[in-house]
CSV table of N, CA, C and O in Angstrom, one decimal:
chain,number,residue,atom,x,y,z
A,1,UNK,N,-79.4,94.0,-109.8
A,1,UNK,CA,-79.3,94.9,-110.9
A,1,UNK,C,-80.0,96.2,-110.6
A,1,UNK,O,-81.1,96.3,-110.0
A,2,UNK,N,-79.1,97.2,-111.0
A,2,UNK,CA,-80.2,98.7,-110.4
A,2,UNK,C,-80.7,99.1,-111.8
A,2,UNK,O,-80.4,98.7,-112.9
A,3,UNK,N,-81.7,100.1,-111.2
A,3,UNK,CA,-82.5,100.2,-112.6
A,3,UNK,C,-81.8,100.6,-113.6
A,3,UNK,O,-82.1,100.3,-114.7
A,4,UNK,N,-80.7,101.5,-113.2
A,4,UNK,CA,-80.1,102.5,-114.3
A,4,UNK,C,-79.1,101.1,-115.1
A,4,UNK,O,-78.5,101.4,-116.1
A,5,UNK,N,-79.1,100.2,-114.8
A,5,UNK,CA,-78.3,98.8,-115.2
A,5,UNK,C,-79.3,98.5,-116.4
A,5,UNK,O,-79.1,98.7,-117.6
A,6,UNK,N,-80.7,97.7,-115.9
A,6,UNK,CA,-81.9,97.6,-116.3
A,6,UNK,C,-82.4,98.1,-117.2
A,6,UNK,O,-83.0,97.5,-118.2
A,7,UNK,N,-82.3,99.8,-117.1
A,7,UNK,CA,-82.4,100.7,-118.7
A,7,UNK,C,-81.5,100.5,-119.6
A,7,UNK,O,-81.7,100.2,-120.8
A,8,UNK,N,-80.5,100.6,-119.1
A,8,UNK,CA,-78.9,100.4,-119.9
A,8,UNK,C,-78.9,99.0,-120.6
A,8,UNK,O,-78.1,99.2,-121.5
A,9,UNK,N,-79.3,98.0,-120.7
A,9,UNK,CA,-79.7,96.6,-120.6
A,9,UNK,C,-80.3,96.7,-121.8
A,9,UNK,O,-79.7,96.5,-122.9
A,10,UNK,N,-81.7,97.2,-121.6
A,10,UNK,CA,-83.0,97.1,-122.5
A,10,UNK,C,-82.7,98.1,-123.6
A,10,UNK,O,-83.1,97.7,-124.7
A,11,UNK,N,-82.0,99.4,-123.8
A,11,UNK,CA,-81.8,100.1,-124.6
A,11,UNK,C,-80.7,99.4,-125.6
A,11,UNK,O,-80.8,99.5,-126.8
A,12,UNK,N,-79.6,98.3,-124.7
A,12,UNK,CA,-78.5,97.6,-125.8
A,12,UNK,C,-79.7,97.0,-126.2
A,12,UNK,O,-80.2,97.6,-127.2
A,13,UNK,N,-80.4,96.0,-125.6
A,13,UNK,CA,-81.2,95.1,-126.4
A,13,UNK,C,-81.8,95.4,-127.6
A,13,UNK,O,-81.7,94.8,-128.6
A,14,UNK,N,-82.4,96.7,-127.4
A,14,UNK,CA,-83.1,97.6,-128.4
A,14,UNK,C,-82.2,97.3,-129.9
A,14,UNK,O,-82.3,96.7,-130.9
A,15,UNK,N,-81.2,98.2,-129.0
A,15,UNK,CA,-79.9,98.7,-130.6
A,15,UNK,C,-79.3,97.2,-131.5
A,15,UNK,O,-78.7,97.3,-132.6
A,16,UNK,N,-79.5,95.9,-130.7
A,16,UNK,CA,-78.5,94.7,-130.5
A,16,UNK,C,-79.8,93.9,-132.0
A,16,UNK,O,-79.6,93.4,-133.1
A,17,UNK,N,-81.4,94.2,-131.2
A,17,UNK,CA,-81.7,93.8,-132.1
A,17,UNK,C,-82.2,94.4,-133.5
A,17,UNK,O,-82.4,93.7,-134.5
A,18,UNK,N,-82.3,96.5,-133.3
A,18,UNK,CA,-82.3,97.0,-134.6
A,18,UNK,C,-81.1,96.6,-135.2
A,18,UNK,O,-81.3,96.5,-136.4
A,19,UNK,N,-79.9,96.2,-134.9
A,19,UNK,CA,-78.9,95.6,-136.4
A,19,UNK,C,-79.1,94.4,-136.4
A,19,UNK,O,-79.2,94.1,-137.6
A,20,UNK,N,-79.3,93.4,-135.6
A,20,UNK,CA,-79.5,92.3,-136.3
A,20,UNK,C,-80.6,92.2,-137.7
A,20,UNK,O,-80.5,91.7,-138.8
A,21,UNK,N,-81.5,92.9,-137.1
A,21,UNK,CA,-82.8,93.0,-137.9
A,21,UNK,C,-82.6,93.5,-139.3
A,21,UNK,O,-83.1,93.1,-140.4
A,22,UNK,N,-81.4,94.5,-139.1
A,22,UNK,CA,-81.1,95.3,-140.4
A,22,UNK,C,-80.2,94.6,-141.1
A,22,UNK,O,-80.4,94.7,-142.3
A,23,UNK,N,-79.1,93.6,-140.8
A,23,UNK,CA,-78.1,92.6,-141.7
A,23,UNK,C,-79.3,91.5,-142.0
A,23,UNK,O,-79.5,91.4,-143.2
A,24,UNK,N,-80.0,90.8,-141.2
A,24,UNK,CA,-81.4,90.0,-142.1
A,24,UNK,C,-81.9,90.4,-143.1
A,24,UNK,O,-81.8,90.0,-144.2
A,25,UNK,N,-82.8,91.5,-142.4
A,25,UNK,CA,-83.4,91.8,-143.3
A,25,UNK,C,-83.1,92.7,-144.7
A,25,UNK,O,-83.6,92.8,-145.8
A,26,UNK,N,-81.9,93.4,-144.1
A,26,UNK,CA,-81.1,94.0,-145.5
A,26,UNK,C,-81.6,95.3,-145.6
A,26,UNK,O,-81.3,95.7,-146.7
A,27,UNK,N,-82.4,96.3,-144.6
A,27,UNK,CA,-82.9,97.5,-145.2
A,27,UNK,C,-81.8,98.3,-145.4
A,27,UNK,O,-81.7,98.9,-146.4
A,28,UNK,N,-81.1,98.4,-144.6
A,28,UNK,CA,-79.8,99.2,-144.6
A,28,UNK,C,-78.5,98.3,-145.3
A,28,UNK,O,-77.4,97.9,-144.7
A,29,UNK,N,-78.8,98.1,-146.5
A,29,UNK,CA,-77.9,97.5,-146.9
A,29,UNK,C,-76.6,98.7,-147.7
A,29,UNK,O,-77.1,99.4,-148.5
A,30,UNK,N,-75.2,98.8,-147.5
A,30,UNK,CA,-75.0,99.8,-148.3
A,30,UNK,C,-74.5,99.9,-149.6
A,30,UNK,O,-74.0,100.9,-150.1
A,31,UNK,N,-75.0,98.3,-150.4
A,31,UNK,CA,-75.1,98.2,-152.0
A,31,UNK,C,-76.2,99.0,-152.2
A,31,UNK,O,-76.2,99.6,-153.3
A,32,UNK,N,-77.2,99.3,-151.4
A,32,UNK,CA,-78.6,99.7,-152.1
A,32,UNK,C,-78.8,101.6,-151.9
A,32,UNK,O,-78.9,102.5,-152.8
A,33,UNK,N,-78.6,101.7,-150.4
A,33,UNK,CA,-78.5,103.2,-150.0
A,33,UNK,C,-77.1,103.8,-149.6
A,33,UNK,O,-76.8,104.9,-149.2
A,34,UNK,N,-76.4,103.1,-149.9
A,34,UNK,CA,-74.7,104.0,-149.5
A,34,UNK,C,-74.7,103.8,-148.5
A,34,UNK,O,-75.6,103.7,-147.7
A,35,UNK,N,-72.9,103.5,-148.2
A,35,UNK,CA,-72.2,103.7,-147.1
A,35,UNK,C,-72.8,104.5,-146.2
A,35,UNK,O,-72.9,104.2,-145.0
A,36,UNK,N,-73.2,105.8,-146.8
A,36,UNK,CA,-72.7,107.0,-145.6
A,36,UNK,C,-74.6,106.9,-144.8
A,36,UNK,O,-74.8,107.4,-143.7
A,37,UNK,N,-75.6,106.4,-145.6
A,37,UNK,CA,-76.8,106.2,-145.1
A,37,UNK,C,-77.0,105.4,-144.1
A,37,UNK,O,-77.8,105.4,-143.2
A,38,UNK,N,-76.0,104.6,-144.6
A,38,UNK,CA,-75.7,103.4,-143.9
A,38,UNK,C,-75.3,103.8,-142.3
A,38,UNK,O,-76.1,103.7,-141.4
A,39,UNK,N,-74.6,104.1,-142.3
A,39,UNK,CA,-73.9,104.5,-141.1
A,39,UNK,C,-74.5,105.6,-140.2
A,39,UNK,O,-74.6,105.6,-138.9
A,40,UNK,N,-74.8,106.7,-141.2
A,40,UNK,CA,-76.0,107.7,-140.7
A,40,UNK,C,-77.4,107.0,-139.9
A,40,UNK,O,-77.9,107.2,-138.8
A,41,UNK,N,-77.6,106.3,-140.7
A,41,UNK,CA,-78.7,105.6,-139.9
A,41,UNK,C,-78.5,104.8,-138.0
A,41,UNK,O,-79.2,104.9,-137.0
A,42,UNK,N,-77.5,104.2,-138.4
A,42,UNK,CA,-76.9,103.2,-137.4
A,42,UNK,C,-76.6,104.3,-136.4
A,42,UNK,O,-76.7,104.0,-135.2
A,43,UNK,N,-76.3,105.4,-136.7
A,43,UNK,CA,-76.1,106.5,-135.6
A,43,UNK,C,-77.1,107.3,-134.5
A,43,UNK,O,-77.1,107.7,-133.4
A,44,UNK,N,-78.2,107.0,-135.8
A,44,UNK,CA,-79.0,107.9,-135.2
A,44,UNK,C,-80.0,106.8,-134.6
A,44,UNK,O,-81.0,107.3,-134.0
A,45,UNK,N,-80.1,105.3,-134.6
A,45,UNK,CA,-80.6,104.7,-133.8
A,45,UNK,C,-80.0,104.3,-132.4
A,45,UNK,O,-80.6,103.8,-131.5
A,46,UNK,N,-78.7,104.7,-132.5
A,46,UNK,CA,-77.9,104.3,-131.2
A,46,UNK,C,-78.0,105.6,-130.5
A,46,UNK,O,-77.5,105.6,-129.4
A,47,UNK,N,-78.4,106.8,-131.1
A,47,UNK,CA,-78.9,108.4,-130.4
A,47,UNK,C,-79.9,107.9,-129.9
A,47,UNK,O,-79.8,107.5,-128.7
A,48,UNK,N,-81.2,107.7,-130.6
A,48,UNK,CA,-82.9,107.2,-129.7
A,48,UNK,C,-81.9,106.0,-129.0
A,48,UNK,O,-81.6,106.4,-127.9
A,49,UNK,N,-81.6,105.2,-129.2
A,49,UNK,CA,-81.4,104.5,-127.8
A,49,UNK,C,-80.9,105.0,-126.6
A,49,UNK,O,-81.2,104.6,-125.4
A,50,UNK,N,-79.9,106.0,-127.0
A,50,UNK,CA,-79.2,106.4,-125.6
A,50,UNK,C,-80.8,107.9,-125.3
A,50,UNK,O,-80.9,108.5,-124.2
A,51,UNK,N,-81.6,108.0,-126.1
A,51,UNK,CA,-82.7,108.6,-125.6
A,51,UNK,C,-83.3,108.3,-124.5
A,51,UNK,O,-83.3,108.9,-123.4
A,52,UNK,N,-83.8,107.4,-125.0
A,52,UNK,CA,-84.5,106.1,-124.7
A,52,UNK,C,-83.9,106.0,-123.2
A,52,UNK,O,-84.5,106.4,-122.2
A,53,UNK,N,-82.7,105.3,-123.2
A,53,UNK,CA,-81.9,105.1,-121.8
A,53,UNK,C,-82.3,106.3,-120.6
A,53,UNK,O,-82.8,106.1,-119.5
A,54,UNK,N,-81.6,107.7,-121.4
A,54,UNK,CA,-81.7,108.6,-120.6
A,54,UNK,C,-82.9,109.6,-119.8
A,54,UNK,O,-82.9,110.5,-119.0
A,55,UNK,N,-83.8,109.0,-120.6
A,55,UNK,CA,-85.5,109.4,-120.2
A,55,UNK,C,-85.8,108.4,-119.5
A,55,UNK,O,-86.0,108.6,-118.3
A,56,UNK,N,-85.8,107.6,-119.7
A,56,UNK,CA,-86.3,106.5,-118.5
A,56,UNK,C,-85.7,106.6,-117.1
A,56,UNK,O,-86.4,106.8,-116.1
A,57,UNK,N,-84.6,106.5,-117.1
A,57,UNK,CA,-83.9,106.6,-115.9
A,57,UNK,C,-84.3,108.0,-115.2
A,57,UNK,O,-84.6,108.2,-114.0
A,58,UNK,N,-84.2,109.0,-116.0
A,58,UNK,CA,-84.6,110.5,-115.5
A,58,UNK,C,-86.0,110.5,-115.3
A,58,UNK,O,-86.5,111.3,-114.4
A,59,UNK,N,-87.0,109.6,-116.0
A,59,UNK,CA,-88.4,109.9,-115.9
A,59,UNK,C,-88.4,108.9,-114.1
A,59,UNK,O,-89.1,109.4,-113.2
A,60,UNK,N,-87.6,107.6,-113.8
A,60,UNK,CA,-87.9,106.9,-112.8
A,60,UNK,C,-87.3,107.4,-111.6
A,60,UNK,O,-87.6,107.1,-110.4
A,61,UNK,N,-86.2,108.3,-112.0
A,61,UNK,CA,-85.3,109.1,-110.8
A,61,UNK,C,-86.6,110.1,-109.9
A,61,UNK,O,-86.7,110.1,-108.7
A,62,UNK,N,-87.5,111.0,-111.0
A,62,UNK,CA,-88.3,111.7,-110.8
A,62,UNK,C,-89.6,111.1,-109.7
A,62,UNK,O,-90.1,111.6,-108.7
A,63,UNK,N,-89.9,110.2,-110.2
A,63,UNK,CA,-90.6,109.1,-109.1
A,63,UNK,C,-90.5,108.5,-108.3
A,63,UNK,O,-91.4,107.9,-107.6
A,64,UNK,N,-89.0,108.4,-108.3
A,64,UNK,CA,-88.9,107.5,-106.8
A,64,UNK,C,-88.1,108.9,-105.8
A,64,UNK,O,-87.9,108.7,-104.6
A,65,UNK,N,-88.0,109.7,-106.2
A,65,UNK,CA,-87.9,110.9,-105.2
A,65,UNK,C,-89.0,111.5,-104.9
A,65,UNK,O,-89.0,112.0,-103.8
A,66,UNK,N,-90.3,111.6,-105.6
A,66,UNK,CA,-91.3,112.5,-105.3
A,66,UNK,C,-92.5,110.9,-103.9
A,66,UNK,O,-93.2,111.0,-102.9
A,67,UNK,N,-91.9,109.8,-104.7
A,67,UNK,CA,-92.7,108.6,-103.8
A,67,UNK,C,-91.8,108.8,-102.4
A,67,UNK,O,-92.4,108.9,-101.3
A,68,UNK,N,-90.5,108.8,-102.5
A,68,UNK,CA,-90.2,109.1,-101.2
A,68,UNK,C,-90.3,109.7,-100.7
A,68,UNK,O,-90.2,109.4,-99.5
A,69,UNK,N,-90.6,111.2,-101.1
A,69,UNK,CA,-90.7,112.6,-100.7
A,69,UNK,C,-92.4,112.8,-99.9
A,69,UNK,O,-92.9,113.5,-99.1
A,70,UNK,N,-92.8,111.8,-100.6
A,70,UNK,CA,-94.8,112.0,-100.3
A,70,UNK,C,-95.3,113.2,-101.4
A,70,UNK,O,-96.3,113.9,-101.3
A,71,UNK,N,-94.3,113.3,-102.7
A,71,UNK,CA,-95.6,114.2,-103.6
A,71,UNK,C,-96.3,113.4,-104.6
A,71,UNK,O,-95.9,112.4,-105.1
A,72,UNK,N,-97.4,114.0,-104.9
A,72,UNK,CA,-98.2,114.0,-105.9
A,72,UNK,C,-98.1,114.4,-106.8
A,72,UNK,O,-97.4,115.5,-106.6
A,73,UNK,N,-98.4,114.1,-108.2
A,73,UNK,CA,-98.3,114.7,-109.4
A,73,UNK,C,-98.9,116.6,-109.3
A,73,UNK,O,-98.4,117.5,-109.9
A,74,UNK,N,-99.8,116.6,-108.7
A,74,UNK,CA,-100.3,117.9,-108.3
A,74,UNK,C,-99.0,118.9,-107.6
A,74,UNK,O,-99.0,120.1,-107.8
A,75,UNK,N,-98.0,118.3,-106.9
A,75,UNK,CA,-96.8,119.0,-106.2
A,75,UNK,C,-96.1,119.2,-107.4
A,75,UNK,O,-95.9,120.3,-107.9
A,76,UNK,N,-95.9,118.0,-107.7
A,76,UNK,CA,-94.7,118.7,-109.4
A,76,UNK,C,-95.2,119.2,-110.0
A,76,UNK,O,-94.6,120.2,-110.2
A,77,UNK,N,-96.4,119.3,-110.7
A,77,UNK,CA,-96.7,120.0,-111.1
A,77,UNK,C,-96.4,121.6,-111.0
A,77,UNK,O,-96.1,122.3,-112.0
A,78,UNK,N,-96.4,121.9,-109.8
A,78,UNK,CA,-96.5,123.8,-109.2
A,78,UNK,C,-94.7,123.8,-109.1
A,78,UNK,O,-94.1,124.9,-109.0
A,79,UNK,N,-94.0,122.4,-109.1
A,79,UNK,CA,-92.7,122.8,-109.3
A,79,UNK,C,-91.7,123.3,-110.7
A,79,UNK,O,-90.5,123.5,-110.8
A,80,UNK,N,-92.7,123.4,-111.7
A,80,UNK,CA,-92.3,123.4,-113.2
A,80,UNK,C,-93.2,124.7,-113.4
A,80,UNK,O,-94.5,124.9,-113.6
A,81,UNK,N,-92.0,125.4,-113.4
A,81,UNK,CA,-92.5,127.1,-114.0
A,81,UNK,C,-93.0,126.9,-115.9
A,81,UNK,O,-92.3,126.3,-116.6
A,82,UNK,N,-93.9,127.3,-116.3
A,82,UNK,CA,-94.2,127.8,-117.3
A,82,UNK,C,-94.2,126.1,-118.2
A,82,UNK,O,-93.6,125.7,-119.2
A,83,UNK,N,-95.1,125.6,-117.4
A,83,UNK,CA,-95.7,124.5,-118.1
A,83,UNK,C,-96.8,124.6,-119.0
A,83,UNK,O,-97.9,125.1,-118.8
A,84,UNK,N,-96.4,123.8,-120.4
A,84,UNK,CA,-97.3,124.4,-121.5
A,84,UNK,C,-98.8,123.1,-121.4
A,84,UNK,O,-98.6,122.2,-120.6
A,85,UNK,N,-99.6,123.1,-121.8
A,85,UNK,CA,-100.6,122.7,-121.8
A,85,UNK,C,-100.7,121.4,-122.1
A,85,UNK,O,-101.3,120.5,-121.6
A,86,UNK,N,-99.9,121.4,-123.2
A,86,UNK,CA,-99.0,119.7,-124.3
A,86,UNK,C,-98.0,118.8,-123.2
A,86,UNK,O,-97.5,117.6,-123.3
A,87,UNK,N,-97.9,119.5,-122.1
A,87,UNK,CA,-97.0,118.8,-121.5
A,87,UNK,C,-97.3,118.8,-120.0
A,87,UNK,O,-97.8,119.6,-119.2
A,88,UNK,N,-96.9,117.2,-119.9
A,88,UNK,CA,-97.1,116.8,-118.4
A,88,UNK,C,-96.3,116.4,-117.3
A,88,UNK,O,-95.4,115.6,-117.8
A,89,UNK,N,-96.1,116.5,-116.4
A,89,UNK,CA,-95.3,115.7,-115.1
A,89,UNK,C,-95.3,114.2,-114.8
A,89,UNK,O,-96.2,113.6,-115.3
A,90,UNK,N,-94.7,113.7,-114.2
A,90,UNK,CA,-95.3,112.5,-114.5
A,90,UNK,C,-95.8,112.1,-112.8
A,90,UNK,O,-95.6,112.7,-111.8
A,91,UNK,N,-96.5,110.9,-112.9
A,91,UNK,CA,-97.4,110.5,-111.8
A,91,UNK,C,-97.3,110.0,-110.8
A,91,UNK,O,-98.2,109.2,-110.8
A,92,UNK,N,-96.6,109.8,-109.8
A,92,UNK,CA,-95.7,109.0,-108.7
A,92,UNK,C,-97.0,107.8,-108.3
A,92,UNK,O,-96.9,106.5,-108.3
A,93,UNK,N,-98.4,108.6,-108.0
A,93,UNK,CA,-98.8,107.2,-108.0
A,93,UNK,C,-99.8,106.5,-108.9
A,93,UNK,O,-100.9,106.2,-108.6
A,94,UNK,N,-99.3,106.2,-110.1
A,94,UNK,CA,-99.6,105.7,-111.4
A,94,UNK,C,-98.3,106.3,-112.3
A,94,UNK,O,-98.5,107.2,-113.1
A,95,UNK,N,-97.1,105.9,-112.0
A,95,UNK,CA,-95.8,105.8,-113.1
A,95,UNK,C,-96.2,104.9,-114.6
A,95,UNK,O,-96.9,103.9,-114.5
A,96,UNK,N,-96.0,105.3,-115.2
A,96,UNK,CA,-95.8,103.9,-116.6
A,96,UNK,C,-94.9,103.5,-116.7
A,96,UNK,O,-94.0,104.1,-116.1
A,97,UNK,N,-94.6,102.4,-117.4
A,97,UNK,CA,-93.4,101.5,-117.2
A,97,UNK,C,-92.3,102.0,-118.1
A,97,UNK,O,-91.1,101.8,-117.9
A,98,UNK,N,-92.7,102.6,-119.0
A,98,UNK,CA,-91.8,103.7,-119.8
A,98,UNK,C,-92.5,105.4,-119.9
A,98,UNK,O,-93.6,105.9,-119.9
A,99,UNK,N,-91.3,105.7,-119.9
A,99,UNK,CA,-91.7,107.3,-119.7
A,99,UNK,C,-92.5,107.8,-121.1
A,99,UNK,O,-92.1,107.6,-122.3
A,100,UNK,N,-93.4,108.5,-120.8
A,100,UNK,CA,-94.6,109.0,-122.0
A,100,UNK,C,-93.3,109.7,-123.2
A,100,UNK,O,-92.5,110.6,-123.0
A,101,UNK,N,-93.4,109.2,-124.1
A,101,UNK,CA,-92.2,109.7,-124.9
A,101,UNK,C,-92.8,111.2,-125.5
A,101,UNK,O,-91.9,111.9,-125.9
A,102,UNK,N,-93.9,111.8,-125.5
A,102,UNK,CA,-93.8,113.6,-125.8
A,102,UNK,C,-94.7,114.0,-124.8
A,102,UNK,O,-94.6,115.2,-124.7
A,103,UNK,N,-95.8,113.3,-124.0
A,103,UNK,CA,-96.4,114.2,-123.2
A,103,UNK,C,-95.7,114.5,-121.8
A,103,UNK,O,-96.1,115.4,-121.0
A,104,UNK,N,-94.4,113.6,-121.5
A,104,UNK,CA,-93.7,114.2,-120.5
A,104,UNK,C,-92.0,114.5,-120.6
A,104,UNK,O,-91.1,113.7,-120.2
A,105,UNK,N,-91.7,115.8,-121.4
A,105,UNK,CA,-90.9,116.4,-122.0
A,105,UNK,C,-89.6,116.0,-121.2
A,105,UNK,O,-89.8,115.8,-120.0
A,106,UNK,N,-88.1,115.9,-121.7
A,106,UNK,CA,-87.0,115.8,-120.9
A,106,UNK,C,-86.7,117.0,-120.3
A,106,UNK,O,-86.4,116.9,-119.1
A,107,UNK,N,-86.7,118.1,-120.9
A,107,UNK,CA,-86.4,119.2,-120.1
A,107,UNK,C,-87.8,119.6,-118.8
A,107,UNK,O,-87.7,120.8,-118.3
A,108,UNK,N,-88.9,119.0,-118.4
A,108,UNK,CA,-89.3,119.1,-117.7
A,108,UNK,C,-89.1,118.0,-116.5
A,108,UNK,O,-89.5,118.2,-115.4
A,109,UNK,N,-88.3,116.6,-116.9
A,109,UNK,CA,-88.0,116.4,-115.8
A,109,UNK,C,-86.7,116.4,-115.3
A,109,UNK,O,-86.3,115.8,-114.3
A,110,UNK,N,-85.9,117.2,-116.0
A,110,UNK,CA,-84.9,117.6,-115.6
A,110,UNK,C,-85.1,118.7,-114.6
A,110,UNK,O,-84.8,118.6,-113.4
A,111,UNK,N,-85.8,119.8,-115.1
A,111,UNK,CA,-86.4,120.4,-113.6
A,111,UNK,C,-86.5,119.7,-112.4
A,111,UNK,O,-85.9,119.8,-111.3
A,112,UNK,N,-87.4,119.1,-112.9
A,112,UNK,CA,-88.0,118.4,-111.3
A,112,UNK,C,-86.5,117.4,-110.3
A,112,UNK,O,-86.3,117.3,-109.1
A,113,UNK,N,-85.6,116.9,-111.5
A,113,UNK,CA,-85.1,116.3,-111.0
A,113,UNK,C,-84.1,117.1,-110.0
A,113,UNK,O,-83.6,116.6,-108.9
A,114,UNK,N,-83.6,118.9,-110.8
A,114,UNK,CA,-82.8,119.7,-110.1
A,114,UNK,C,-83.5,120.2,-108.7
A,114,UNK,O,-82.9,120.9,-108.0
A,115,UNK,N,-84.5,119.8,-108.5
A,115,UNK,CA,-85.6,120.7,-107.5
A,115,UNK,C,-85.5,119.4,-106.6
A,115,UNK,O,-85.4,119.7,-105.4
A,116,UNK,N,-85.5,117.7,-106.9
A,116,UNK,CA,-86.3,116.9,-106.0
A,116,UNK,C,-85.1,116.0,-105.0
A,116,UNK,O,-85.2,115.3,-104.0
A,117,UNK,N,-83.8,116.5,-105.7
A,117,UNK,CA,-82.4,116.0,-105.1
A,117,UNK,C,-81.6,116.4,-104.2
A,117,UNK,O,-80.8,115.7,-103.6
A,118,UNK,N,-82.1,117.9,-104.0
A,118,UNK,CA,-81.5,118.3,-102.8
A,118,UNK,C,-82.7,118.4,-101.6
A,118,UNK,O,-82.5,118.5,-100.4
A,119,UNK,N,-84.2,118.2,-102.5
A,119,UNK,CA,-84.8,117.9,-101.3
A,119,UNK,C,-84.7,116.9,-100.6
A,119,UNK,O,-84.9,117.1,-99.4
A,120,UNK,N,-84.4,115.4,-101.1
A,120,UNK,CA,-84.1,114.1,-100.8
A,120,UNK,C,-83.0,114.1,-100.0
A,120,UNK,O,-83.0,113.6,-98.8
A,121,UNK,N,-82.0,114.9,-100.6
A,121,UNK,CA,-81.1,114.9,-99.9
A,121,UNK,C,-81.3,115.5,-98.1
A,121,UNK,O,-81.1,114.8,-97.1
A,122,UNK,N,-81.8,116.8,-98.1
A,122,UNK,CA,-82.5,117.4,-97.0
A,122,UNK,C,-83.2,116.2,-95.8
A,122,UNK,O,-83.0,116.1,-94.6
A,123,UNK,N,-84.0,115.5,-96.6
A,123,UNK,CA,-84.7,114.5,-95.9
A,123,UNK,C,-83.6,113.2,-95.8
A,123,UNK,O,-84.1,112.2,-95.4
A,124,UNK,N,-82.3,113.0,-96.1
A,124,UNK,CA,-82.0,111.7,-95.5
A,124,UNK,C,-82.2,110.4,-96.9
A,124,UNK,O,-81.8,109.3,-96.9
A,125,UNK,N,-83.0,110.9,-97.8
A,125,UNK,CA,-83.7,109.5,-98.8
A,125,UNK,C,-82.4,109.3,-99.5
A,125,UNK,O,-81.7,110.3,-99.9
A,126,UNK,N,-81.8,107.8,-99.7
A,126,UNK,CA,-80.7,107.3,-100.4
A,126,UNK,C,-80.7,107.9,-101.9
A,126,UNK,O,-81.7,107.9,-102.5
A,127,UNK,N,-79.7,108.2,-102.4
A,127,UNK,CA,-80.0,108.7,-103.7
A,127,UNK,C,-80.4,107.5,-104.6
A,127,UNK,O,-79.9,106.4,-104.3
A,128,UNK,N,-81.2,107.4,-105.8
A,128,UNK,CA,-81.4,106.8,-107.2
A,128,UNK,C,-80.6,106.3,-107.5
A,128,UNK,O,-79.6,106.9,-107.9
A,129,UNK,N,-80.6,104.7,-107.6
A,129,UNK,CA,-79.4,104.1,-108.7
A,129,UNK,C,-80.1,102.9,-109.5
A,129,UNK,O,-79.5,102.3,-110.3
């Protein structure tokens, strides 16, 4: 199973068990809050999940190119123009097992990710899957 499988996986799980949870337990029921809450809701948890999905995989793409690459968080760092103080890179050697959900921003590892792919590429490293 590749990771991007593995994310994909754990994010259904996520969503598989917020509705079960919600027909149990009945919070979203739409005798109580309406149809359209109803549904509204159901939407915007299956949004954070595909969040969810697509930060992880982008936060682990980012680390297994900079681990292959030989950088340090200190290297990405100087590769992210106009990094605010609130926000960080993430750590190749100390990753978490889920990506820091606001201290390491999507649009900062999307940077990194446009900067570390054609360097991988350059060096020969198999791409991320």
């Amino acid at each position: 199973m590749t990771h991007k499988q593995r994310w994909a996986a754990i994010s259904v799980v996520i969503y598989v068990v917020f509705v079960v949870a919600a027909i149990v337990i009945g919070f979203l029921d739409p005798s109580q809050i309406g149809l359209q809450w109803t549904i509204f809701w159901y939407f915007v948890v299956a949004a954070l999940c595909y969040y969810f999905y697509f930060k992880n995989v982008s936060y682990r793409e980012v680390v297994y190119y900079a681990t292959q690459l030989g950088l340090h968080q200190d290297d990405l760092k100087a590769m992210v123009p106009n990094l605010k103080e609130t926000q960080d890179v993430p750590n190749p050697d100390h990753p978490d097992f889920f990506s820091p959900f606001a201290k390491v921003p999507i649009n900062v590892v999307n940077v990194l990710t446009d900067k570390l792919v054609p360097m991988a590429k350059d060096a020969g490293i198999p791409l991320y899957k």
